[in-house]
Backbone as JSON, one array per atom type, in Angstrom:
{
  "sequence": "MSTLNNANLQLNNITVNSDKKKILADFSVTFPVGQITTIIGASGVGKTTLLNVVAGLRDFASGTMTLNGQPFIPKEHVMALVPQDYGLLPWETATQAVINALKITKQPINQTVITQLFEKLSIMDLKTKYPHEMSGGQQQRVSLARGFAVAADVLLMDEPFSALDTNTREQIQTLFMDTWQMKPGTTLFITHDIQEAILLGQQILVLTPTGAEMITHPEQEADLVARLKAVIGNG",
  "N": [[0.02, -15.41, 10.6], [-1.18, -12.4, 9.78], [-4.08, -9.9, 11.73], [-6.71, -8.42, 11.03], [-7.92, -7.51, 11.99], [-10.6, -3.5, 13.41], [-8.8, -2.04, 11.39], [-8.75, -0.35, 8.55], [-7.88, -0.93, 4.91], [-5.75, 0.13, 2.82], [-5.2, 1.88, -0.5], [-3.68, 3.47, -1.83], [-2.62, 5.64, -3.96], [-1.75, 4.26, -6.47], [-1.04, 2.87, -9.56], [-1.09, 0.78, -12.08], [0.43, -0.05, -14.87], [0.35, -1.73, -18.18], [1.19, -2.77, -21.38], [2.4, 0.41, -22.3], [-0.46, 0.87, -21.15], [-1.94, 2.7, -19.03], [-3.8, 0.67, -16.85], [-4.82, 0.81, -14.4], [-3.93, 4.53, -12.81], [-2.95, 6.33, -10.56], [-4.52, 5.42, -8.42], [-6.75, 5.15, -5.22], [-8.51, 4.15, -3.24], [-10.29, 3.48, 0.29], [-10.51, 0.61, 1.85], [-12.76, -0.97, 4.07], [-12.19, -2.39, 7.15], [-13.28, -6.07, 7.93], [-15.81, -6.8, 6.4], [-17.92, -6.65, 3.21], [-16.7, -5.35, 0.69], [-18.6, -4.81, -2.98], [-17.26, -5.25, -6.43], [-18.28, -3.54, -9.34], [-18.22, -2.58, -12.6], [-17.46, -1.6, -15.05], [-16.0, -4.2, -18.7], [-12.44, -3.67, -18.58], [-11.78, -2.09, -17.14], [-10.43, -2.18, -15.18], [-11.13, -3.93, -12.35], [-10.43, -6.77, -12.32], [-7.65, -6.2, -12.03], [-7.24, -5.02, -10.27], [-7.39, -6.58, -7.7], [-6.01, -8.45, -7.97], [-4.08, -6.66, -7.91], [-3.34, -6.29, -4.27], [-3.95, -9.24, -3.45], [-1.36, -9.5, -4.42], [-0.55, -10.91, -7.18], [-0.21, -8.96, -8.58], [2.01, -6.89, -9.83], [2.74, -3.37, -9.2], [2.91, 0.33, -10.59], [4.03, 2.31, -9.21], [2.72, 3.58, -6.14], [1.4, 3.21, -2.54], [0.34, 0.0, -0.11], [-0.83, -0.39, 2.19], [-1.79, -0.85, 5.23], [-4.08, -0.01, 8.31], [-2.14, 2.37, 9.12], [0.07, 1.42, 8.35], [2.89, -0.19, 6.2], [1.22, -2.17, 4.17], [2.05, -5.63, 2.84], [0.64, -8.61, 1.0], [2.19, -11.11, 0.71], [2.52, -11.87, 3.13], [0.56, -12.13, 5.02], [-2.77, -14.16, 4.68], [-3.94, -14.82, 2.02], [-7.59, -15.11, 0.25], [-9.05, -17.15, -1.71], [-11.52, -17.46, -4.61], [-12.4, -18.08, -7.43], [-14.54, -17.57, -10.73], [-14.44, -19.44, -12.79], [-14.35, -21.44, -11.13], [-11.53, -22.4, -9.7], [-10.62, -25.28, -8.93], [-8.88, -28.43, -8.55], [-8.4, -31.13, -10.37], [-8.11, -33.58, -9.98], [-8.64, -33.09, -7.18], [-10.41, -34.24, -4.14], [-13.78, -33.35, -3.02], [-13.38, -32.8, -0.1], [-10.59, -33.34, 0.21], [-9.45, -31.08, -1.31], [-10.45, -28.67, -0.02], [-8.73, -29.68, 2.57], [-6.2, -29.34, 1.5], [-6.08, -26.99, 1.26], [-5.97, -25.61, 3.83], [-3.39, -26.81, 4.36], [-1.26, -25.41, 2.03], [-1.91, -22.96, 3.5], [-0.68, -23.37, 5.44], [-2.17, -23.62, 7.59], [-3.82, -25.33, 10.92], [-5.78, -28.33, 10.33], [-8.42, -28.83, 11.35], [-11.16, -31.11, 11.66], [-13.79, -30.45, 12.57], [-14.78, -28.32, 12.06], [-14.35, -27.91, 8.72], [-16.73, -29.53, 8.35], [-19.02, -28.63, 9.52], [-18.58, -26.83, 7.62], [-20.25, -27.37, 5.85], [-21.43, -28.88, 6.08], [-23.54, -26.53, 6.14], [-23.49, -25.18, 3.86], [-24.18, -27.16, 1.87], [-23.56, -29.94, 0.83], [-22.54, -32.0, 2.02], [-22.73, -34.44, 0.5], [-21.03, -34.32, -1.21], [-18.64, -35.04, -0.5], [-16.15, -36.96, -0.83], [-16.56, -37.1, -3.98], [-15.27, -35.48, -6.98], [-14.43, -32.67, -8.66], [-15.6, -33.25, -11.62], [-17.59, -34.63, -11.26], [-19.38, -32.75, -10.35], [-22.09, -30.38, -10.23], [-22.01, -27.35, -12.07], [-23.38, -25.72, -10.15], [-22.78, -26.97, -7.54], [-19.78, -27.24, -7.17], [-19.44, -24.79, -7.08], [-19.79, -24.47, -4.43], [-17.99, -25.96, -3.37], [-16.33, -25.18, -3.39], [-16.38, -22.38, -2.31], [-16.34, -23.17, 0.15], [-15.04, -24.26, 0.33], [-12.77, -21.43, 0.46], [-13.76, -20.14, 2.56], [-13.12, -22.2, 4.47], [-10.21, -21.65, 5.25], [-9.05, -19.32, 6.66], [-9.04, -16.3, 6.03], [-7.46, -13.93, 5.71], [-7.69, -11.73, 3.98], [-10.95, -11.89, 1.68], [-10.63, -12.33, -1.62], [-13.07, -12.92, -3.8], [-13.73, -12.88, -7.54], [-15.84, -13.1, -9.4], [-17.21, -15.1, -8.9], [-20.07, -15.66, -8.77], [-20.7, -15.42, -11.44], [-21.53, -17.39, -13.99], [-22.8, -19.22, -13.64], [-26.75, -20.15, -13.27], [-29.7, -18.9, -13.15], [-31.59, -19.35, -10.78], [-29.59, -20.89, -9.48], [-27.96, -18.73, -8.88], [-28.97, -16.76, -7.21], [-29.45, -19.51, -4.94], [-26.96, -19.39, -3.8], [-26.35, -16.83, -3.68], [-27.79, -16.66, -0.85], [-26.73, -18.44, 0.7], [-23.7, -18.18, 0.7], [-23.91, -15.56, 2.19], [-25.15, -16.63, 4.13], [-23.08, -18.18, 5.21], [-20.78, -16.82, 5.07], [-21.67, -14.36, 7.37], [-20.38, -16.21, 9.18], [-18.76, -16.72, 9.74], [-17.39, -13.87, 9.25], [-15.43, -11.27, 7.56], [-13.06, -9.53, 5.92], [-13.99, -8.43, 2.32], [-13.77, -9.06, -0.99], [-15.05, -8.14, -3.5], [-16.69, -8.91, -6.75], [-18.09, -8.52, -9.37], [-20.85, -7.78, -11.99], [-23.5, -7.87, -11.66], [-25.62, -6.32, -11.5], [-27.8, -5.68, -9.38], [-26.53, -7.89, -7.77], [-24.69, -6.14, -6.89], [-25.75, -5.0, -5.33], [-26.65, -6.31, -3.09], [-25.61, -8.01, -2.17], [-23.36, -5.7, -1.09], [-21.83, -4.76, 1.33], [-20.72, -1.83, 1.13], [-20.08, 0.31, -2.01], [-18.09, -0.08, -4.76], [-17.41, 1.36, -7.41], [-15.97, 1.57, -10.91], [-15.17, 3.19, -12.97], [-14.12, 4.53, -16.16], [-12.66, 6.33, -15.46], [-12.19, 6.89, -13.15], [-13.55, 6.41, -9.77], [-15.8, 6.0, -7.33], [-16.51, 5.4, -4.44], [-19.8, 3.65, -3.11], [-20.97, 4.17, 0.36], [-23.84, 3.55, 1.89], [-25.23, 1.83, 0.69], [-27.76, 1.15, 0.74], [-29.24, 3.24, 1.5], [-29.17, 4.61, -0.33], [-30.83, 5.74, -3.42], [-32.94, 5.64, -6.57], [-31.07, 3.65, -6.88], [-29.69, 1.69, -8.43], [-30.69, 2.71, -10.89], [-28.87, 4.42, -11.31], [-25.9, 3.34, -10.95], [-26.68, 2.44, -13.57], [-26.35, 4.23, -15.26], [-23.86, 5.18, -15.56], [-22.4, 2.89, -15.33], [-23.0, 1.2, -17.48], [-25.18, -1.46, -18.86], [-24.27, -3.76, -18.76]],
  "CA": [[-0.95, -14.68, 9.63], [-0.89, -10.92, 11.06], [-4.99, -10.12, 11.95], [-6.91, -7.1, 9.87], [-9.69, -6.66, 12.76], [-9.82, -2.38, 13.12], [-8.13, -1.18, 10.56], [-8.75, -0.68, 6.61], [-6.97, -1.65, 4.0], [-5.86, 1.46, 1.64], [-4.34, 1.52, -1.51], [-2.89, 4.78, -1.97], [-1.94, 7.06, -5.43], [-1.79, 2.8, -7.25], [-1.01, 2.95, -10.84], [-1.26, -0.15, -12.54], [1.31, -0.41, -16.15], [-0.03, -3.39, -18.85], [1.74, -2.78, -22.48], [1.84, 1.46, -22.09], [-1.29, 1.8, -20.91], [-2.19, 2.21, -17.63], [-4.64, 0.47, -15.91], [-5.23, 1.96, -12.85], [-3.76, 5.77, -12.96], [-3.64, 7.11, -9.98], [-5.88, 5.25, -7.78], [-6.74, 5.67, -4.34], [-9.35, 3.12, -2.25], [-9.59, 2.47, 1.09], [-11.54, -0.64, 2.6], [-13.1, -0.91, 5.57], [-11.85, -3.94, 7.44], [-13.97, -7.14, 8.39], [-16.78, -6.42, 5.81], [-18.48, -6.82, 2.37], [-17.45, -4.82, -0.68], [-19.37, -5.58, -3.75], [-16.68, -3.62, -6.82], [-18.39, -3.0, -9.87], [-17.7, -1.93, -13.22], [-17.45, -1.95, -16.79], [-15.71, -4.49, -18.6], [-11.22, -3.17, -19.45], [-11.96, -0.68, -16.07], [-9.13, -2.96, -14.29], [-11.74, -4.69, -11.18], [-9.86, -7.63, -11.58], [-6.5, -5.65, -12.02], [-7.38, -4.89, -8.44], [-7.8, -7.61, -7.62], [-4.68, -9.25, -7.94], [-2.82, -6.32, -6.74], [-4.39, -6.56, -4.06], [-3.89, -10.39, -2.96], [0.05, -9.23, -4.87], [-0.15, -11.19, -7.92], [-0.25, -8.15, -9.94], [3.03, -5.41, -9.63], [2.02, -1.9, -9.75], [4.43, 1.31, -11.6], [3.99, 3.45, -7.77], [1.44, 4.23, -4.95], [1.85, 2.21, -1.54], [-1.01, 0.04, -0.05], [-1.35, -0.03, 3.89], [-3.15, -1.62, 6.97], [-3.63, 0.85, 9.95], [-1.18, 3.12, 7.76], [1.49, 0.77, 8.52], [2.98, -0.63, 4.9], [0.79, -3.91, 4.15], [2.65, -6.69, 2.24], [0.32, -9.43, 1.22], [2.57, -12.12, 0.72], [2.52, -11.38, 4.72], [-1.22, -11.94, 5.31], [-3.92, -14.58, 4.4], [-5.16, -14.71, 0.87], [-8.42, -16.69, -0.08], [-9.3, -16.5, -3.72], [-13.34, -17.78, -5.33], [-12.84, -17.56, -8.86], [-15.29, -17.38, -12.34], [-13.8, -20.89, -12.6], [-14.22, -22.67, -9.2], [-10.58, -23.4, -9.11], [-11.03, -26.63, -7.93], [-8.25, -28.79, -8.94], [-9.72, -32.85, -11.74], [-7.42, -34.66, -8.89], [-9.3, -33.53, -5.79], [-12.22, -34.39, -3.9], [-14.33, -31.17, -2.14], [-12.32, -32.5, 1.53], [-9.13, -32.82, -0.42], [-9.78, -29.19, -1.38], [-10.43, -27.71, 1.01], [-7.83, -29.7, 3.39], [-5.15, -28.31, 0.24], [-6.13, -25.1, 0.59], [-5.3, -25.28, 4.86], [-2.23, -26.93, 4.08], [-0.69, -24.25, 1.7], [-1.79, -21.62, 4.73], [-0.14, -23.1, 7.21], [-3.67, -23.87, 9.16], [-4.96, -26.28, 10.86], [-7.41, -29.06, 9.92], [-9.67, -28.55, 11.8], [-11.91, -31.96, 10.88], [-15.22, -29.79, 12.81], [-14.96, -26.79, 11.41], [-15.0, -28.2, 7.82], [-17.77, -30.73, 8.68], [-19.69, -27.92, 9.88], [-19.24, -25.97, 6.64], [-19.5, -28.73, 4.65], [-23.41, -28.93, 5.99], [-24.01, -24.18, 5.54], [-23.13, -25.2, 1.95], [-25.3, -28.48, 1.7], [-22.13, -30.57, 0.28], [-22.43, -32.88, 2.71], [-22.28, -35.74, -0.35], [-20.42, -34.09, -2.32], [-17.15, -35.07, 0.62], [-15.9, -37.37, -1.83], [-16.44, -36.4, -5.45], [-14.03, -34.86, -8.22], [-16.05, -31.61, -9.65], [-16.31, -33.35, -13.06], [-18.99, -35.78, -10.74], [-20.46, -31.18, -9.68], [-22.22, -29.43, -11.46], [-22.11, -25.84, -11.66], [-23.2, -24.93, -8.63], [-22.35, -28.15, -6.59], [-18.88, -27.12, -7.63], [-18.78, -23.52, -6.45], [-20.0, -24.97, -3.27], [-17.34, -26.6, -3.06], [-15.96, -23.14, -3.75], [-16.3, -21.28, -1.19], [-16.08, -24.11, 1.64], [-12.41, -23.91, 0.26], [-12.98, -19.95, 0.74], [-14.47, -20.01, 3.97], [-12.13, -22.57, 5.41], [-9.17, -20.45, 5.42], [-8.66, -17.96, 7.72], [-8.04, -15.19, 5.56], [-7.83, -12.02, 6.6], [-9.18, -11.19, 2.65], [-11.2, -13.62, 0.61], [-11.42, -12.15, -2.62], [-13.33, -13.21, -5.28], [-13.81, -13.27, -9.3], [-17.26, -12.49, -10.2], [-17.85, -15.41, -8.7], [-21.06, -16.49, -9.27], [-21.56, -15.21, -12.71], [-21.57, -18.91, -14.69], [-24.58, -20.03, -12.44], [-28.15, -19.8, -13.58], [-30.53, -17.39, -12.32], [-31.88, -19.85, -9.95], [-28.83, -21.62, -8.78], [-27.62, -18.03, -8.08], [-29.66, -16.79, -5.71], [-29.28, -20.16, -3.47], [-25.22, -19.82, -3.95], [-26.1, -15.58, -2.5], [-28.24, -16.74, 0.27], [-25.84, -19.5, 0.85], [-23.51, -16.97, 1.08], [-23.89, -14.53, 2.68], [-25.46, -17.02, 5.57], [-22.4, -18.85, 5.73], [-19.95, -15.71, 5.71], [-22.15, -14.25, 8.62], [-20.5, -17.78, 10.61], [-17.01, -16.12, 10.2], [-17.44, -12.46, 8.5], [-14.07, -11.58, 7.06], [-12.78, -8.6, 4.8], [-13.61, -9.65, 1.13], [-13.78, -7.75, -2.27], [-16.12, -9.14, -4.2], [-16.3, -8.49, -8.31], [-19.01, -8.56, -9.6], [-20.96, -7.59, -13.21], [-24.37, -8.03, -11.71], [-26.29, -5.04, -10.23], [-28.46, -6.45, -8.19], [-26.17, -8.93, -6.76], [-23.65, -5.84, -5.96], [-26.11, -4.02, -3.66], [-27.54, -7.21, -2.25], [-24.13, -8.07, -0.21], [-22.16, -4.41, -0.91], [-21.79, -2.96, 2.21], [-20.42, -0.75, 0.52], [-19.98, -0.65, -3.18], [-16.75, 0.32, -5.5], [-17.87, 1.57, -8.47], [-15.0, 1.39, -11.37], [-14.93, 3.57, -14.07], [-12.94, 4.87, -17.23], [-11.93, 8.31, -15.14], [-12.26, 7.02, -11.11], [-13.7, 5.29, -8.96], [-16.22, 6.01, -6.33], [-17.09, 4.17, -2.96], [-20.94, 4.47, -2.19], [-20.55, 3.72, 1.87], [-24.8, 2.7, 2.71], [-26.3, 1.43, -0.82], [-29.01, 0.65, 1.1], [-30.04, 4.35, 1.97], [-29.8, 5.45, -2.52], [-32.36, 6.5, -3.68], [-32.5, 5.2, -7.04], [-29.13, 3.18, -6.77], [-29.86, 0.68, -9.56], [-30.73, 3.24, -12.51], [-28.14, 5.55, -10.83], [-25.51, 2.36, -11.55], [-26.37, 1.73, -14.84], [-26.3, 5.02, -16.19], [-22.16, 5.16, -15.06], [-21.6, 1.78, -16.04], [-24.43, 0.78, -19.07], [-26.48, -2.73, -18.9], [-23.09, -4.71, -18.7]],
  "C": [[-0.92, -13.59, 10.39], [-2.59, -10.74, 11.23], [-4.75, -8.67, 11.08], [-7.8, -6.55, 11.38], [-9.32, -4.6, 13.03], [-9.42, -1.37, 13.08], [-9.19, -1.12, 9.3], [-7.63, -0.5, 5.45], [-6.85, -0.42, 3.07], [-4.54, 1.57, 0.53], [-3.99, 3.32, -1.78], [-1.87, 5.69, -3.13], [-1.29, 4.76, -6.61], [-1.9, 2.46, -8.25], [-0.05, 1.65, -11.06], [-0.83, 0.0, -14.57], [0.99, -1.66, -16.93], [0.69, -2.25, -20.33], [1.92, -0.9, -22.72], [1.14, 1.39, -21.21], [-1.7, 1.36, -20.35], [-3.96, 1.52, -17.48], [-5.6, 0.17, -15.13], [-3.91, 3.18, -12.61], [-3.93, 5.97, -11.36], [-4.04, 6.85, -8.9], [-5.6, 4.65, -6.57], [-8.14, 4.51, -3.74], [-9.42, 3.14, -0.35], [-11.19, 1.57, 1.71], [-11.43, -1.38, 2.9], [-13.01, -2.98, 6.04], [-12.78, -4.8, 7.97], [-16.24, -6.73, 7.33], [-16.91, -6.44, 4.39], [-17.55, -5.75, 1.52], [-17.33, -5.81, -2.24], [-18.04, -4.68, -4.92], [-17.31, -3.94, -8.14], [-17.67, -2.88, -10.75], [-18.21, -2.22, -14.99], [-16.23, -2.98, -17.31], [-14.25, -3.29, -19.02], [-11.31, -2.59, -17.82], [-10.63, -1.2, -14.54], [-9.93, -3.64, -12.23], [-10.37, -6.09, -10.93], [-8.16, -7.35, -11.57], [-6.38, -5.71, -10.6], [-7.06, -6.0, -7.92], [-6.43, -8.29, -7.2], [-3.65, -8.31, -7.88], [-2.93, -6.32, -5.24], [-4.24, -8.33, -3.37], [-2.12, -10.2, -3.75], [0.55, -10.7, -6.19], [-0.05, -10.28, -8.96], [0.41, -6.55, -9.13], [2.99, -4.34, -10.02], [3.06, -1.09, -9.88], [4.39, 1.89, -9.68], [2.91, 3.14, -7.32], [2.66, 2.95, -3.36], [0.18, 1.24, -1.32], [-0.29, 0.25, 1.81], [-2.42, -0.68, 4.16], [-2.8, -0.95, 8.28], [-2.57, 2.05, 10.41], [0.24, 2.72, 8.29], [1.86, -0.7, 6.44], [2.29, -2.84, 4.92], [1.77, -4.69, 2.96], [1.77, -8.23, 1.73], [0.93, -10.7, 1.0], [2.59, -12.09, 2.73], [1.21, -11.78, 5.62], [-1.4, -13.13, 4.45], [-4.3, -14.49, 3.16], [-6.66, -15.45, 1.14], [-9.25, -15.96, -1.11], [-10.59, -17.73, -3.97], [-12.55, -16.89, -6.82], [-13.63, -18.12, -9.46], [-16.11, -18.97, -11.86], [-14.06, -21.82, -11.86], [-13.15, -22.71, -8.93], [-10.06, -24.55, -8.66], [-10.11, -27.48, -8.86], [-9.01, -31.2, -9.58], [-9.39, -33.45, -10.9], [-7.81, -35.16, -7.48], [-10.15, -33.59, -5.47], [-12.45, -33.06, -3.45], [-13.32, -31.9, -1.02], [-10.89, -32.08, 0.35], [-8.9, -31.26, -0.34], [-9.09, -28.33, -0.86], [-9.36, -28.3, 2.58], [-6.42, -28.94, 2.68], [-4.86, -27.59, 0.43], [-5.46, -24.96, 2.38], [-4.21, -26.11, 4.67], [-1.26, -25.84, 3.56], [-0.57, -22.92, 2.13], [-1.78, -21.68, 5.61], [-1.34, -23.17, 8.24], [-3.94, -24.85, 9.88], [-5.58, -26.66, 10.5], [-8.24, -29.31, 10.75], [-10.83, -29.86, 11.24], [-13.39, -31.18, 11.54], [-15.67, -28.46, 11.72], [-15.83, -27.41, 10.06], [-16.37, -28.7, 7.33], [-18.75, -28.96, 8.83], [-19.67, -26.83, 8.26], [-20.2, -26.81, 5.39], [-21.64, -28.76, 4.74], [-24.0, -27.75, 5.75], [-24.16, -25.09, 4.89], [-24.62, -26.75, 1.42], [-24.97, -29.8, 0.78], [-22.01, -31.24, 0.39], [-21.87, -34.13, 2.08], [-22.01, -35.1, -1.16], [-18.68, -34.05, -1.62], [-16.08, -36.01, -0.55], [-15.78, -37.54, -3.5], [-15.13, -35.59, -6.04], [-15.57, -33.18, -8.27], [-15.6, -32.14, -10.87], [-17.81, -34.02, -12.89], [-20.3, -34.25, -9.73], [-20.91, -30.77, -10.71], [-22.13, -27.64, -11.51], [-21.71, -25.13, -10.53], [-22.82, -25.89, -7.05], [-20.33, -27.17, -6.34], [-18.17, -25.71, -6.49], [-19.66, -23.18, -5.01], [-19.15, -24.97, -2.39], [-15.93, -25.56, -3.13], [-15.06, -22.85, -2.67], [-17.26, -21.8, 0.32], [-14.88, -23.54, 1.77], [-11.89, -22.61, 0.87], [-13.09, -19.6, 2.26], [-12.84, -20.44, 5.1], [-10.39, -22.22, 5.99], [-9.11, -19.47, 5.84], [-8.59, -16.69, 7.88], [-8.43, -14.08, 6.01], [-8.32, -11.61, 5.46], [-9.22, -11.81, 2.05], [-11.07, -12.34, -0.49], [-11.8, -12.74, -4.09], [-13.76, -12.23, -6.64], [-14.66, -12.81, -9.82], [-17.41, -14.49, -9.8], [-18.91, -16.33, -9.01], [-22.29, -16.47, -11.12], [-21.78, -16.53, -13.98], [-22.99, -19.45, -13.94], [-25.44, -19.76, -13.25], [-28.84, -19.33, -12.53], [-30.74, -18.09, -10.79], [-30.57, -19.49, -9.09], [-27.93, -20.49, -7.95], [-27.67, -17.25, -7.02], [-29.57, -17.85, -5.03], [-28.15, -19.41, -3.75], [-25.29, -17.99, -3.38], [-26.02, -16.09, -1.22], [-27.09, -17.65, 0.72], [-24.0, -18.54, 1.34], [-23.06, -16.07, 1.8], [-23.9, -15.39, 4.41], [-23.91, -17.43, 6.24], [-21.13, -17.65, 6.31], [-20.17, -15.2, 7.11], [-20.94, -15.47, 9.93], [-18.74, -17.06, 10.43], [-16.7, -14.45, 9.31], [-15.76, -12.22, 8.49], [-14.03, -10.17, 6.26], [-12.64, -9.85, 3.44], [-14.4, -8.38, 0.51], [-14.53, -8.66, -3.25], [-16.79, -8.66, -5.89], [-17.87, -8.89, -8.82], [-19.66, -7.24, -11.3], [-22.66, -7.17, -13.3], [-24.87, -6.88, -11.02], [-26.94, -4.65, -8.77], [-27.73, -7.01, -7.19], [-24.85, -7.89, -6.09], [-24.4, -5.57, -4.77], [-27.14, -4.88, -2.66], [-26.55, -7.95, -1.98], [-23.59, -7.42, -0.68], [-22.5, -4.66, 0.21], [-22.13, -1.82, 2.15], [-20.26, -1.35, -1.12], [-18.73, 0.31, -4.02], [-16.84, 0.05, -7.25], [-16.49, 2.63, -8.9], [-15.51, 2.27, -12.64], [-13.9, 3.96, -15.1], [-11.46, 5.82, -16.48], [-11.89, 8.42, -13.73], [-13.37, 6.5, -11.04], [-14.78, 5.96, -7.92], [-17.26, 5.03, -5.36], [-18.42, 4.28, -2.65], [-21.22, 3.9, -0.77], [-21.84, 2.69, 2.41], [-25.9, 3.12, 1.2], [-26.98, 1.51, 0.03], [-29.71, 2.36, 0.57], [-29.99, 6.0, 0.29], [-30.52, 5.31, -3.05], [-31.95, 6.48, -4.8], [-30.76, 4.38, -7.42], [-28.59, 2.82, -7.83], [-29.78, 1.74, -11.24], [-30.1, 4.77, -12.28], [-26.02, 4.74, -11.46], [-25.58, 1.86, -12.86], [-26.51, 2.73, -15.19], [-24.68, 4.94, -16.55], [-21.59, 3.62, -15.34], [-21.86, 1.26, -17.39], [-24.96, -0.51, -18.13], [-24.88, -3.82, -18.7], [-22.47, -4.91, -17.46]]
}
């Protein structure tokens, strides 16, 4: 595993085609390393495609990815994915899900770190439980524990909280930020929720059918909610 400290992850003129249609066309963006970039936009503008390109799960027709000016090859880095559907396997307990993620990424299994994560996310009582024995909020906490346990170069999150009810979502958002601050790392976080994008993002990447804009200091933007609604609609 290589380190991403003190660098920027750049996508340069990336084009992704699908059925003769360009999902991303000459797309360029710079992600600050060690920070959370929330990604927001209407459906179909390429948010998930972008994540898959960074993860190495989607080929692109042209363009380059670089890290601090050097070619960025996803398979040479450790990636962690927290998907919308939690991504838990039905035959794995919460503890097994975390341990197996560490094994797959060839990282040491540190029981102390695992316990700290479970305590932080309030899931100690779920250690031996299977997904069908958990609520949606509990499954999402386990998914977060798995994502944070892996010392990932890049943490990729694809609308991870969208299936949760409002109260649970707010609780998980707080737990996510508290846990992220324990192990801050480069995080790309897709959301359809404008308030969530502002709350969690140290910068916000706004994708539209015609291009993209990086809002680097969202806390300094006046009328940001109205502005984002105007750009992407209410979806």
